[in-house]
Each structure stands twice: as structure tokens, then as C-alpha cells.
Coordinates of C-alpha atoms in Angstrom, one line a residue:
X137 CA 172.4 178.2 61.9
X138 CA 169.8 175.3 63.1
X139 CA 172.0 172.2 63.1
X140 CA 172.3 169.4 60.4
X141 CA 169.7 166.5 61.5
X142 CA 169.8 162.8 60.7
X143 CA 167.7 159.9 61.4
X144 CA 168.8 158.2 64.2
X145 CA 170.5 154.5 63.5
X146 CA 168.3 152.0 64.0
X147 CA 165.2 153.6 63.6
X148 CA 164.1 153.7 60.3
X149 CA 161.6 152.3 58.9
X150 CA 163.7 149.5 57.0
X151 CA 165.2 148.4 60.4
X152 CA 161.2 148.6 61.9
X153 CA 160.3 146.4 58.7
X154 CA 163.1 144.0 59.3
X155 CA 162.5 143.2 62.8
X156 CA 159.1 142.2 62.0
X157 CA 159.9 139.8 59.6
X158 CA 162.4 138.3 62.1
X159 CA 159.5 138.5 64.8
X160 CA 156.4 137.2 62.9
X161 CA 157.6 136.0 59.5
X162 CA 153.8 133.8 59.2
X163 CA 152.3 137.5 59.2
X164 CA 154.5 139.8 57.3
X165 CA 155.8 138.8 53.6
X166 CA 158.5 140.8 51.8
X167 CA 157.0 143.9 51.5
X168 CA 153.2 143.3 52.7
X169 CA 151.3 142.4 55.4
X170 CA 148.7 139.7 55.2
X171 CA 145.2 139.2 56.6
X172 CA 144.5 137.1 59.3
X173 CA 141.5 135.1 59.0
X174 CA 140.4 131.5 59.2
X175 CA 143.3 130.2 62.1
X176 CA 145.8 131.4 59.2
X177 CA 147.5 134.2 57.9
X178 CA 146.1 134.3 54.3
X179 CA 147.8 136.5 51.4
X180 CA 145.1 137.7 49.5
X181 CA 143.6 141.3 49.3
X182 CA 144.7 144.0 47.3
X183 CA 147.8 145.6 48.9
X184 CA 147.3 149.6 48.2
X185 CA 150.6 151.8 48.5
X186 CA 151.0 154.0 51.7
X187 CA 153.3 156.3 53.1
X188 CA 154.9 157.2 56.2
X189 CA 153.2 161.0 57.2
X190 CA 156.5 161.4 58.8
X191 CA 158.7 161.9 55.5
X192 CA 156.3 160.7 52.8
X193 CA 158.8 157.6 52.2
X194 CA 156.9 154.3 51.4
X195 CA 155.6 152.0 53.9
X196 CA 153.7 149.1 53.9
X197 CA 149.7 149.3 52.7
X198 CA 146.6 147.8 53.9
X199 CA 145.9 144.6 51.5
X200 CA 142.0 145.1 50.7
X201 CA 139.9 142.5 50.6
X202 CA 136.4 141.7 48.9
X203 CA 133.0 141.9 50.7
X204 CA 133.0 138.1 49.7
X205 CA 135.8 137.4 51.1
X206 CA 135.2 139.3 54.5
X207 CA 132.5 137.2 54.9
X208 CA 134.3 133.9 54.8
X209 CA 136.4 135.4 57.1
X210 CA 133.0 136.3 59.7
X211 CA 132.1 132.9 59.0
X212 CA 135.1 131.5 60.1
X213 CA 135.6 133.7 63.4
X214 CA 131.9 132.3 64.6
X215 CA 133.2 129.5 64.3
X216 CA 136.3 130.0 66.9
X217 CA 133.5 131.9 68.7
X218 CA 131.9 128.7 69.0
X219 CA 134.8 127.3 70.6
X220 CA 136.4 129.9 72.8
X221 CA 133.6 130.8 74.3
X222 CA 133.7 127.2 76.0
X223 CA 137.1 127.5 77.1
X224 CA 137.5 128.0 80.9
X225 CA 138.2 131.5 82.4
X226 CA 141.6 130.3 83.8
X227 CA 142.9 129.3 80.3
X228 CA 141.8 132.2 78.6
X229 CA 143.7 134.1 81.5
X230 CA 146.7 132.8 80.8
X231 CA 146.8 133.1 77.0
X232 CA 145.7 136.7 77.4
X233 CA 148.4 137.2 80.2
X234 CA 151.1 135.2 77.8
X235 CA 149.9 137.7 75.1
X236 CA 150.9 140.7 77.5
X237 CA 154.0 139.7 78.0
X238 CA 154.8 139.2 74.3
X239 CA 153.7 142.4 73.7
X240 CA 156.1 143.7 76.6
X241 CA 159.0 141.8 75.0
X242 CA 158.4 143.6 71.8
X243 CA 157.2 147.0 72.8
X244 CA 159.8 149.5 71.7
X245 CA 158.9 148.0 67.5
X246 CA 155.6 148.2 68.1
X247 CA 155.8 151.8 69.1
X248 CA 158.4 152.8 66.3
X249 CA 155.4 151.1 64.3
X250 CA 153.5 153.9 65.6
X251 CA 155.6 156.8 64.8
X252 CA 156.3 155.4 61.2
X253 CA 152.6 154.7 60.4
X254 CA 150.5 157.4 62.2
X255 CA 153.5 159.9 63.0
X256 CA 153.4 159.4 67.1
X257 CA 156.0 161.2 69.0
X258 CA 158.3 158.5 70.8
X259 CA 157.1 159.3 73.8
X260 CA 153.5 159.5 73.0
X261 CA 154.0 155.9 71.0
X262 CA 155.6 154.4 73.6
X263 CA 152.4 155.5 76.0
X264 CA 150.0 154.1 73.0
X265 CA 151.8 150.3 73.8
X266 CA 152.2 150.8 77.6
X267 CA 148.5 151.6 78.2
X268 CA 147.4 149.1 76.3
X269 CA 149.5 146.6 78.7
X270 CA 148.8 147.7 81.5
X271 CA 145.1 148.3 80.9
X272 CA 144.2 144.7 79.9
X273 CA 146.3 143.5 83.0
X274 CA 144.3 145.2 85.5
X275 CA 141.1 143.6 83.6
X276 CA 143.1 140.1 83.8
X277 CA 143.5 140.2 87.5
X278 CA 140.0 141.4 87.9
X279 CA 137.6 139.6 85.2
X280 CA 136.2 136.9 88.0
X281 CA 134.0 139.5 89.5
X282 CA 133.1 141.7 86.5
X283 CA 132.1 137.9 85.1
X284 CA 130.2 136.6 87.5
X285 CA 126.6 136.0 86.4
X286 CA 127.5 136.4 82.3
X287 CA 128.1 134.6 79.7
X288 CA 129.9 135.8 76.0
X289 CA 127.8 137.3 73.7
X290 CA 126.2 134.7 70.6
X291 CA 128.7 135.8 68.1
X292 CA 132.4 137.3 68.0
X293 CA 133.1 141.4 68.5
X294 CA 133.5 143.3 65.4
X295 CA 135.8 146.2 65.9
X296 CA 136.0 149.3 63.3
X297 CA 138.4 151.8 64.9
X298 CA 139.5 155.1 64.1
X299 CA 143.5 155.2 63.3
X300 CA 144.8 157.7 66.4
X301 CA 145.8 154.9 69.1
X302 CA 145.8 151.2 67.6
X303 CA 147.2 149.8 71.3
X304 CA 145.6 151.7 73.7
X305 CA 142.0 151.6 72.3
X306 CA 141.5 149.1 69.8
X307 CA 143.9 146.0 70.7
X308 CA 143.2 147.4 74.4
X309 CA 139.4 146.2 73.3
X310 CA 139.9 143.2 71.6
X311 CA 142.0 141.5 74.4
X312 CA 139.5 142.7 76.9
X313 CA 136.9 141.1 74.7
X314 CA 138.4 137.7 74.5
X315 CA 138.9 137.6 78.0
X316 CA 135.1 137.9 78.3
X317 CA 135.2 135.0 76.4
X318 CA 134.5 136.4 72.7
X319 CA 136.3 135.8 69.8
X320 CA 137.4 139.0 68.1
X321 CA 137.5 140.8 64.1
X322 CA 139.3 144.0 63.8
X323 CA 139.4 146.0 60.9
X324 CA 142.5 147.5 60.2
X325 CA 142.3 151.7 59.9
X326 CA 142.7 153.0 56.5
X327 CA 144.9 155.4 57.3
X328 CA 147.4 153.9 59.1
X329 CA 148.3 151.4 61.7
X330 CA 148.4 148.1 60.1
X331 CA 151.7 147.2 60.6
X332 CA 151.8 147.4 64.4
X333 CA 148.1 146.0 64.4
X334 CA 149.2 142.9 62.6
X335 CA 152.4 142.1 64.9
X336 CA 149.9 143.1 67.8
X337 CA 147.7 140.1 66.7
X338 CA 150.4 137.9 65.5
X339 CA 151.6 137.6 69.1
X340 CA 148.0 137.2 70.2
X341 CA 147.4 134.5 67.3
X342 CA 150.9 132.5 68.8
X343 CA 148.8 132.2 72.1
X344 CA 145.8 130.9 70.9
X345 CA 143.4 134.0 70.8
X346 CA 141.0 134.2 68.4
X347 CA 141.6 136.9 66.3
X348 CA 140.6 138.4 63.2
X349 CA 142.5 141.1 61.3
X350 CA 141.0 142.2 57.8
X351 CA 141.4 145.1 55.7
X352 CA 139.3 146.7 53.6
X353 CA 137.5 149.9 53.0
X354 CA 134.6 150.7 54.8
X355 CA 131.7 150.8 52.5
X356 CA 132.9 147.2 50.7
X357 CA 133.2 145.4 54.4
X358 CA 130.8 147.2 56.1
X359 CA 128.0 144.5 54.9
X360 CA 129.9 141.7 56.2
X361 CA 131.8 143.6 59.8
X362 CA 128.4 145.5 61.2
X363 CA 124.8 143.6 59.4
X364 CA 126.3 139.9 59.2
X365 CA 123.7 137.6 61.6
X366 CA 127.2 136.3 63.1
X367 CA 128.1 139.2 64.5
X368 CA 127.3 139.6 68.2
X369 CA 128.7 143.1 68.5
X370 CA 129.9 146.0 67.0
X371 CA 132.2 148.4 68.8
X372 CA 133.3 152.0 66.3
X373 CA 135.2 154.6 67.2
X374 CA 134.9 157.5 65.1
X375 CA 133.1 159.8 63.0
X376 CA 129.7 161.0 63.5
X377 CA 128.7 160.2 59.6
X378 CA 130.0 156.9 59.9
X379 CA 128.3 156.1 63.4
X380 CA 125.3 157.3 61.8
X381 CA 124.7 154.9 59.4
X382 CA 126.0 151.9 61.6
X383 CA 123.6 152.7 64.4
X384 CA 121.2 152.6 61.8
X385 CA 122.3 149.4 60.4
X386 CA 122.9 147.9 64.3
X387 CA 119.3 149.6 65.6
X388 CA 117.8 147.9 62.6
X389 CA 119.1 144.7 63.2
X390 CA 118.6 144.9 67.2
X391 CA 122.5 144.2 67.3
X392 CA 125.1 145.2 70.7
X393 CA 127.0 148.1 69.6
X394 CA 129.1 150.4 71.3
X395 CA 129.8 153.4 68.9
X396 CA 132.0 156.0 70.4
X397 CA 131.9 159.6 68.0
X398 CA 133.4 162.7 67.9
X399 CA 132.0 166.1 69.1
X400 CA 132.8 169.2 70.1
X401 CA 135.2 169.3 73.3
X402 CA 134.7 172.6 74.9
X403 CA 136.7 174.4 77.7
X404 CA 135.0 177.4 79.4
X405 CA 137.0 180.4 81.1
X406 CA 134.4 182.2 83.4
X407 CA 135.1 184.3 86.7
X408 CA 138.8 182.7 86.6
X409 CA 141.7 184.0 88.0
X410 CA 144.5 181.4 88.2
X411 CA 146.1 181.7 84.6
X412 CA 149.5 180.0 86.0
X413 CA 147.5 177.2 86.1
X414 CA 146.1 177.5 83.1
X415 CA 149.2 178.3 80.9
X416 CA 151.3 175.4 82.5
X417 CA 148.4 172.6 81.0
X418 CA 148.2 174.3 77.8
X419 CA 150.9 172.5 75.8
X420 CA 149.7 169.3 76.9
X421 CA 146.3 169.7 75.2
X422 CA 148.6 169.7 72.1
X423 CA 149.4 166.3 72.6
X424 CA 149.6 164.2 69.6
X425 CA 148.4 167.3 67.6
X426 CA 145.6 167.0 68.9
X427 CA 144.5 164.2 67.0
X428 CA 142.4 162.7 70.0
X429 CA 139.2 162.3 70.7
X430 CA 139.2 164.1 74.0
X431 CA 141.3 167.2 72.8
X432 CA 140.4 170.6 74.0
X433 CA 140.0 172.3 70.4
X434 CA 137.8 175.1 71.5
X435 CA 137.6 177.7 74.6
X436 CA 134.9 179.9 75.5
X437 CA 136.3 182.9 77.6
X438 CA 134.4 185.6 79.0
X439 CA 134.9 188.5 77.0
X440 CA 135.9 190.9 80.3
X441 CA 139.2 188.0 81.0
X442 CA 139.8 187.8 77.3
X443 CA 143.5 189.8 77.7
X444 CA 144.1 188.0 81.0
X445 CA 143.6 184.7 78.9
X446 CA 145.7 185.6 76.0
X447 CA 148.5 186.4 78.5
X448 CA 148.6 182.8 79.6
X449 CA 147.5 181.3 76.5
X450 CA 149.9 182.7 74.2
X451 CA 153.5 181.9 75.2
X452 CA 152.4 178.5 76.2
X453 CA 151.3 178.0 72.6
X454 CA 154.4 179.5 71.1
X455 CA 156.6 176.9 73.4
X456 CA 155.1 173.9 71.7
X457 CA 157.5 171.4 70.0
X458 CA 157.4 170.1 66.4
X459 CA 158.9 168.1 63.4
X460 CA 160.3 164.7 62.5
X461 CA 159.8 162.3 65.7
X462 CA 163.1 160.5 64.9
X463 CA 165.3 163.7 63.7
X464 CA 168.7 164.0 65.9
X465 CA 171.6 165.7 65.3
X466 CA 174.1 163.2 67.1
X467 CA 173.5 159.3 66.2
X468 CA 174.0 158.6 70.1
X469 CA 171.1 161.5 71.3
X470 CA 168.0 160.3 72.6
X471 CA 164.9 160.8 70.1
X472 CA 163.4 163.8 70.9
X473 CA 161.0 165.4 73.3
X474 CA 158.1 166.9 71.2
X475 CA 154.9 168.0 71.2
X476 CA 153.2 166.3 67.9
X477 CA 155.2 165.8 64.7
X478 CA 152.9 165.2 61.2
X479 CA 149.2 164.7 61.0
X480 CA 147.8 161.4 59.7
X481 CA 148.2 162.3 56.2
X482 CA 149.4 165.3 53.7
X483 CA 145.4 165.3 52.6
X484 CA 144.5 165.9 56.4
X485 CA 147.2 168.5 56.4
X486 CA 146.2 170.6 53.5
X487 CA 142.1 170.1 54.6
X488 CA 142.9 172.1 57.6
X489 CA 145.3 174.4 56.2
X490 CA 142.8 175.4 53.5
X491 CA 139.5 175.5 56.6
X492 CA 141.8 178.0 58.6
X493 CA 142.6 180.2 55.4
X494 CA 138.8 180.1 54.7
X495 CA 137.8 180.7 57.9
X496 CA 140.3 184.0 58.2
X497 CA 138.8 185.0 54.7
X498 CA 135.2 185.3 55.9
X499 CA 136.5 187.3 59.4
X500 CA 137.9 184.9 61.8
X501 CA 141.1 186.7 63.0
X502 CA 144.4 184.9 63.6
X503 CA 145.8 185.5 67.0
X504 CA 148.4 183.0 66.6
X505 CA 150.3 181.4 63.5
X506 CA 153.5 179.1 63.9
X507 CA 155.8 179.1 61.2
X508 CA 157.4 176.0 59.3
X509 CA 160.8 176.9 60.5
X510 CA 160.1 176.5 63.9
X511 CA 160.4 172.7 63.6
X512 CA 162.9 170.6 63.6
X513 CA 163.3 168.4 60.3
X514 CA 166.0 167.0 58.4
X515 CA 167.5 169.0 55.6
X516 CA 165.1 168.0 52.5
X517 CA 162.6 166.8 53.9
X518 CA 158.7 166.0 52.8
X519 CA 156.6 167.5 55.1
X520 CA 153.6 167.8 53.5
X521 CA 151.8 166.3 56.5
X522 CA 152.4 168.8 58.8
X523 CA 150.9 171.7 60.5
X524 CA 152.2 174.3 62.4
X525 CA 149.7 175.2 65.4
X526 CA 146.8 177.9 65.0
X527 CA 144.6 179.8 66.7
X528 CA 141.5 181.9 65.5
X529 CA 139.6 183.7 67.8
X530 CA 135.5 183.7 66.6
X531 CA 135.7 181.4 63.6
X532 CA 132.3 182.3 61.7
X533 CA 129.3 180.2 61.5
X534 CA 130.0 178.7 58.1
X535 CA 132.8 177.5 58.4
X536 CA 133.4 173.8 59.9
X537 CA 136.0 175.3 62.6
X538 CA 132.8 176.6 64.0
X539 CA 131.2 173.4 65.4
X540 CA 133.0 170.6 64.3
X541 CA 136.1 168.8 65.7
X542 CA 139.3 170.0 63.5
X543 CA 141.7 166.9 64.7
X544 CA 144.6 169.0 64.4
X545 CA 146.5 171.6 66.0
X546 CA 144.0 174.4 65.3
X547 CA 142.8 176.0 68.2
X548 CA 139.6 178.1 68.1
X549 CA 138.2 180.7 71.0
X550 CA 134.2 182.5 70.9
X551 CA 134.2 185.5 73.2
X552 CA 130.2 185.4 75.7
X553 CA 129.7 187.7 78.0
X554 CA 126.8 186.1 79.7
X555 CA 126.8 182.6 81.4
X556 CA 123.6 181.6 78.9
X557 CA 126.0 182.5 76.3
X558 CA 128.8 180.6 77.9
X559 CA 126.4 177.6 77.9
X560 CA 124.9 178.0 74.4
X561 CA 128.8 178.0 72.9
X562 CA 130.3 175.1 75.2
X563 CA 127.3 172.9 73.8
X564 CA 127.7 173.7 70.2
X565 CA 127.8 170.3 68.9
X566 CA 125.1 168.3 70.5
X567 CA 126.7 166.2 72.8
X568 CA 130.9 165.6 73.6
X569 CA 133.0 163.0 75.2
X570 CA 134.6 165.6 77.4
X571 CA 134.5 169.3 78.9
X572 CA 136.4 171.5 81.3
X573 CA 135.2 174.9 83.2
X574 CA 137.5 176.7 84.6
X575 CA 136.1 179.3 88.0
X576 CA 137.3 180.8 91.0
X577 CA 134.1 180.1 92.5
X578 CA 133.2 176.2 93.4
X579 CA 129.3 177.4 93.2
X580 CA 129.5 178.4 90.2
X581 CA 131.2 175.2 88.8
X582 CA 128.4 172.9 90.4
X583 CA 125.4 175.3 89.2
X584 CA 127.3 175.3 85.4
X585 CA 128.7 171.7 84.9
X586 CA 125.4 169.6 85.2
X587 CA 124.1 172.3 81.8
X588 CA 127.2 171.3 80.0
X589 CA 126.4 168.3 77.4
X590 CA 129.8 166.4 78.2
X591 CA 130.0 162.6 79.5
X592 CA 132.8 163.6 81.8
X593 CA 133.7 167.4 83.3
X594 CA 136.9 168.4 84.3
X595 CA 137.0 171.4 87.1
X596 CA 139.9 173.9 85.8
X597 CA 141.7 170.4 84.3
X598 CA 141.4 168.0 81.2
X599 CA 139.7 164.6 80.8
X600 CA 140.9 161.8 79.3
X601 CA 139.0 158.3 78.7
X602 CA 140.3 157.2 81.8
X603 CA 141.9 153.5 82.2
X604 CA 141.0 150.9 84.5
X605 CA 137.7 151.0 86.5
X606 CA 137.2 154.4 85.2
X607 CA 133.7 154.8 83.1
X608 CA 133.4 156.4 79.7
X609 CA 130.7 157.2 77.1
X610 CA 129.7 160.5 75.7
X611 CA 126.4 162.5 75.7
X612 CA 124.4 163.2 72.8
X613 CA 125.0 162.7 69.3
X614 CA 128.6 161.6 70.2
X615 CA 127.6 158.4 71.2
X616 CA 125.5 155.3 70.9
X617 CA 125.0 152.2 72.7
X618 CA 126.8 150.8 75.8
X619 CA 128.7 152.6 77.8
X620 CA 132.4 151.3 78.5
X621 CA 135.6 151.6 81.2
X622 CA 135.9 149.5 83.9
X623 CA 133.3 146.3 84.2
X624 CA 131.5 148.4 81.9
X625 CA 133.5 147.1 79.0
X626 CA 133.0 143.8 79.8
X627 CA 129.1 143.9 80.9
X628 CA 129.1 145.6 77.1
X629 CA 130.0 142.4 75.5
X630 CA 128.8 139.6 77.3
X631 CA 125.0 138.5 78.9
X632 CA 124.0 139.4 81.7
X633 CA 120.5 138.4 83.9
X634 CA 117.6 138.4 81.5
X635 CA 116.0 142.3 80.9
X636 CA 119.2 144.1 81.9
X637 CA 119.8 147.6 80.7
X638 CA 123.0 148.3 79.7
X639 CA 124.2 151.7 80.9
X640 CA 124.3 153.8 77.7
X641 CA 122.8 155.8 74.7
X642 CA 120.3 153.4 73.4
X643 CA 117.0 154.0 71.0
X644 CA 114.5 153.3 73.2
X645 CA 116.2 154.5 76.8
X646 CA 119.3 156.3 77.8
X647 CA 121.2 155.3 81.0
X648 CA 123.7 157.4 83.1
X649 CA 125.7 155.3 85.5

């Protein structure tokens, strides 16, 4: 009999709630969180009911403003543009670096922020916060050299983020951006994150950054965050339909933008041999449910290995760990080690669900399906937001398991037996962030990779974006505009010497650093 699972004390999302009002009562009111705009946390907006894809229980909304109203508040960050980007490196420095350490201080509520609002394992949440940290630091204790010769950009940073890692990308951005001397607007995500987003920039407001946090859907702010004259950037991260019409609105306008999109991420099996190897990385490509933009969600084997790859494939896959991220069965055990636990949202959940079912009903064929009761969840529970993992091996053409990115833990193989094949099926979206091959043979590997449409190409192991001094950017139709990573980031939003191409995916040029 599975054992009878509680929440453990302290963790729920009443005691998250409560600590943030006792942390940053100017930014969170009863039971909503306010904008930021203007110097001053303002409580207007429409505050829309959410829940926690953890459990379904209630949790605090986005409050929606007006296009009107976004504007005032792009009005009012050029104006603390205006200002900061006059303040001297050294200060700015040591606000950012007082911001980090507020951020330290607090780090275990921002990450239960995390698994509340986006359903983060603790471990994975508490990663979200510490790269975030850590990455800025390495930019505070390095800007001098990545700033010599620039000045900040004409108008603040406007940042439109994807929901997945609200520390470790988008806050990660918006201090590195006012340490280039910019002020900053973020949109909050839509589907979750504003909570931890808002205590993130309360503790940046305390030190004097200049930060904006608005809410709002995309189509009613989109006017005022990406076409605004004000604006002196904008940096997206996610979908290609969305990047598509603001690099149409930014290449119109002759605006900065860095727009990171999704594609494809392909892993190729050809001529390989060490399936150990292989079967040991497996689980961690599950990560977070592979809600990343860098997951693995499709391999392309070489038919003649195809039962060698199944024999390392599938008991890795059947090993992986699910269910509530706070579920223990003693109030005193430590949370627990899992793989994923929900995906963003029950709509998200059934989407997928109902793709695979398609996908199967027009010939794909299952090789592996996890069942509900193989994750651990409390007695009663909601879960509505989650999926067990999948695999399909040769998903058909018309279904979007074919070439688009699932983000979730559906995992799909295509069978070539010819490396022109192997090429054609690694490159089926036009352009990734990230790719692997996996061969015995080192020629091979360095005849193959440079054909594979991937910024960055892992040999037999995963990429990631990389922190620190390490570049990123994505071929192709996923992405547009400057490259970031390392000095890159803060070349991307700041002048440099009159006529300087920006390494990137621009209209007129592309540029590989």
C-alpha cells in the first residue's frame, strides 16, 4: 500500500503568501499583487483568478492592466532611463550587488514561489534562484571591460518572457541590463510567475533599480511594451508566432531586439556504441518536464541500432520521478527528489494528452506509456496538470508532434537509415537553439555537426544556454536579433562604436561569433 502523503509544514502556499507580505508589504496587498510602475507600487489592473498547477488550489493572479495605462507606465520608465543611465558604474554596482544579496537572504520563498506558481521541483526551483545569483555576480565583477567603449541604449529594456524560469532568464536579464546602465520593464508571464517576479523586483526597487513590472495580456500591451518610440529594446523569449509578429513590429520600427524562439531540438544516434552513456543522461533530459527551451524532445536513430537504443532508453525512462513537489509522508522528511511534477497548466496538460492520442490514432506507435499511479500525490488530489511521460516512435506528418516542440514530457523517435536522412529529420524545424549527435567515430561527428541547423552542438551530451561568458542564440527561424551570453548580453543592450554589427540573426545580415 503506497503511503499516506501530506504537505509538508511550512510549505504551503498560505505560509509562501504570508511571508511575502511580511517581506514586501508596499508590493503585495491581501490577496493580490500590485504593478510596479512610476517609482511606486500602484494597485490598479484587473486581478484575474489563478491556480497553483500543483493541486489546482487558488493562488494569486496577474492584475491586467489597460494599453493606456501601460503606456503611462513606458512613459514613466524613460524617464528613470533618463536618470540612471547617468548614474556612475560604481553606484549602479553596488545597488545591483545589494540586490543580490537580498535575493540570497530570501532565496528559499522565492523558490517555493516557483514550485507553487509554475510547479518547479524543489530542487530544480532552488537552481532557477541560484543561477540567477550567481549569473549576475559574475557580470557585476566583470562589467568594466564588457563596458568599455558603450554607452546604455536611448530608452529602457522591454522584457516579454516566457513563464519556464522567471530567475534564471528573465530577472537574470533585467539586472544584467541595469547594470549596463538601462532602466528595465518586464512583463509578468501569463501563466505563472508573478508572485516570485514581484518580490524579485521589490527587493531590486528597495535598492534603487529601476524597474518596471506590468501585467497584462499580450495583444492589449503589446502596443505600448514592443512599438512605443521610448522603448530602446525588446528582448522575448518564446514562441515562434509571437516572435513573428514582434520582429515584424521591431524590423519595422528599426528597434534592438533580441528574440529568443523555440524550435525543434534534435538528438541523433548514428554509428554509436556507448548506450551506458546514453541511458545514464536520459532522465536528466526530463528535467522540469521538459518544459525548457533546450530539451531533447526528439531522437533520430539509425534504424540498424534502433533495439540497441531502446535497451538503454527504456528503463531510464521508466526510472523517472513524478507528482506533488511538496508531498511527504513524515512532516520532518526532506521534500522530495523528482524528476518534474505538473505542467504549467491543466489546459497544457490535456493539449498534449489529446496530440499523443491523435498522433497514435493516425499510426504513431507507443513504445512507452507511464501510468498515473506511478506518482506520488496526496490522497485526493487535483492533478489535472499532469502528465505521465510518453514516447512515440514515427509520429506522422500531420500531427504537431511531428515538427513542433511539445514542452512536455512526450518524447518522439524517426527511424533513417541514411546519414542524408539523418540530416533531413535532425533539421526538421528550420533552425533550433540546441542539438546533440551521438558517434563512435570523431570524423564523422565533425563532417555531420556543421549540416545540423543548431546554435550550439553537443558531441554524445546535452546543451544548455550556458551561464557566464558562455554565448547563446539559435539558428534559423528560432531566433532574431542579437545574440546574448557573456559580453554579448551586454554589447546587446548598450552602444557601441558607430557602424557595429551586433553578432546575431538580423534582416539585412546574419553574424556567427
Amino acid at each position: 500500500m503506497a503511503p499516506t502523503l501530506i504537505i509538508k509544514p511550512g510549505t504551503s502556499w498560505s505560509d509562501a503568501w504570508q511571508r511575502c507580505l511580511a517581506v514586501a508589504p508596499e508590493a503585495f496587498r491581501d490577496d493580490r499583487v500590485l504593478n510596479l510602475w512610476g517609482s511606486a507600487w500602484q494597485a490598479d489592473g484587473r486581478a484575474l483568478p489563478a491556480t497553483s498547477p500543483v493541486d489546482g488550489s487558488p493562488i494569486a493572479g496577474p492584475p491586467r492592466l489597460d494599453s493606456a495605462t501601460a503606456q503611462q507606465a513606458v512613459r514613466a520608465s524613460l524617464d528613470q532611463h533618463r536618470a540612471w543611465r547617468h548614474i556612475p558604474l560604481p553606484e549602479r554596482r553596488a545597488r545591483v550587488s545589494a540586490t543580490l544579496d537580498a535575493l540570497t537572504e530570501h532565496r528559499e520563498l522565492l523558490a517555493l514561489l516557483l514550485v507553487w506558481e509554475i510547479g518547479k521541483p524543489w530542487r530544480l526551483a532552488q537552481a532557477d534562484v541560484d543561477r540567477a545569483i550567481d549569473g549576475v555576480r559574475w557580470y557585476v565583477d566583470g562589467i568594466e571591460t564588457m563596458l568599455e567603449g558603450r554607452t546604455p541604449l536611448a530608452g529602457p529594456v522591454s522584457n516579454i518572457a516566457s513563464w519556464n524560469y522567471p530567475m534564471s532568464v528573465l530577472v537574470h536579464a533585467m539586472l544584467v541590463q541595469a547594470l549596463a546602465g538601462n532602466a528595465v520593464i518586464a512583463k509578468a508571464p501569463t501563466d505563472g510567475g508573478v508572485a516570485c517576479l514581484t518580490l524579485a523586483s521589490a527587493l531590486a526597487a528597495r535598492e534603487g533599480i529601476p524597474v518596471t513590472l506590468v501585467s497584462g495580456s499580450g495583444g492589449e500591451l503589446s502596443e505600448a511594451l514592443v512599438r512605443s518610440p521610448e522603448i530602446g529594446c525588446v528582448s522575448f523569449v518564446g514562441g515562434r508566432d509571437t516572435g513573428a509578429r514582434i520582429a515584424t513590429a521591431v524590423a519595422d520600427l528599426g528597434k534592438r531586439h533580441i528574440l529568443e524562439q523555440e524550435g525543434l531540438n534534435t538528438w541523433g544516434i548514428w554509428n554509436y556504441t556507448d548506450w551506458d552513456a546514453l541511458s545514464s543522461v536520459i532522465p536528466k533530459l526530463f528535467d522540469y518536464g521538459k518544459q525548457r527551451c533546450t530539451a531533447y524532445p526528439r531522437f533520430v536513430v539509425q534504424r540498424s541500432a534502433f533495439d540497441q537504443f531502446l535497451g538503454a532508453y527504456l528503463p531510464a525512462v521508466r526510472s523517472l520521478r513524478t507528482g506533488h513537489p511538496l508531498a511527504v509522508e513524515h512532516p520532518d522528511d526532506a521534500l522530495p527528489e523528482l524528476d518534474f511534477g505538473p505542467l504549467i497548466n491543466a489546459a497544457k496538460a490535456k493539449e498534449l494528452g489529446d496530440q499523443v492520442a491523435e498522433a497514435i490514432d493516425r499510426g504513431a506507435v507507443p513504445l512507452h506509456r507511464a501510468t498515473p499511479d506511478q506518482g506520488r500525490f496526496l490522497q485526493g488530489q487535483d492533478t489535472s496538470a499532469y502528465l505521465q511521460p510518453v514516447t512515440l516512435l514515427n509520429p506522422p506528418p500531420s500531427s504537431p508532434l511531428h515538427h513542433a516542440e511539445p514542452f512536455g514530457p512526450v518524447d518522439t523517435i524517426v527511424l533513417v537509415d541514411t546519414e542524408a536522412e539523418l540530416l533531413a529529420a535532425m533539421n526538421a524545424s528550420n533552425g533550433a537553439l540546441v542539438a546533440t549527435l551521438s558517434t563512435d567515430d570523431p570524423a564523422t561527428y565533425e563532417r555531420l555537426a556543421p549540416q545540423i541547423r543548431a546554435f550550439k552542438i553537443g558531441k554524445s551530451k546535452p546543451r544548455s544556454r550556458g551561464d557566464r561568458d558562455e554565448l547563446f542564440g539559435g539558428l534559423g527561424a528560432s531566433w532574431r536579433g542579437a545574440f546574448v551570453g557573456g559580453e554579448l548580453l551586454v554589447h546587446a543592450v548598450t552602444e557601441g562604436p558607430e557602424g557595429e554589427r551586433l553578432p546575431g540573426n538580423f534582416p539585412d545580415y546574419q553574424l556567427i561569433p
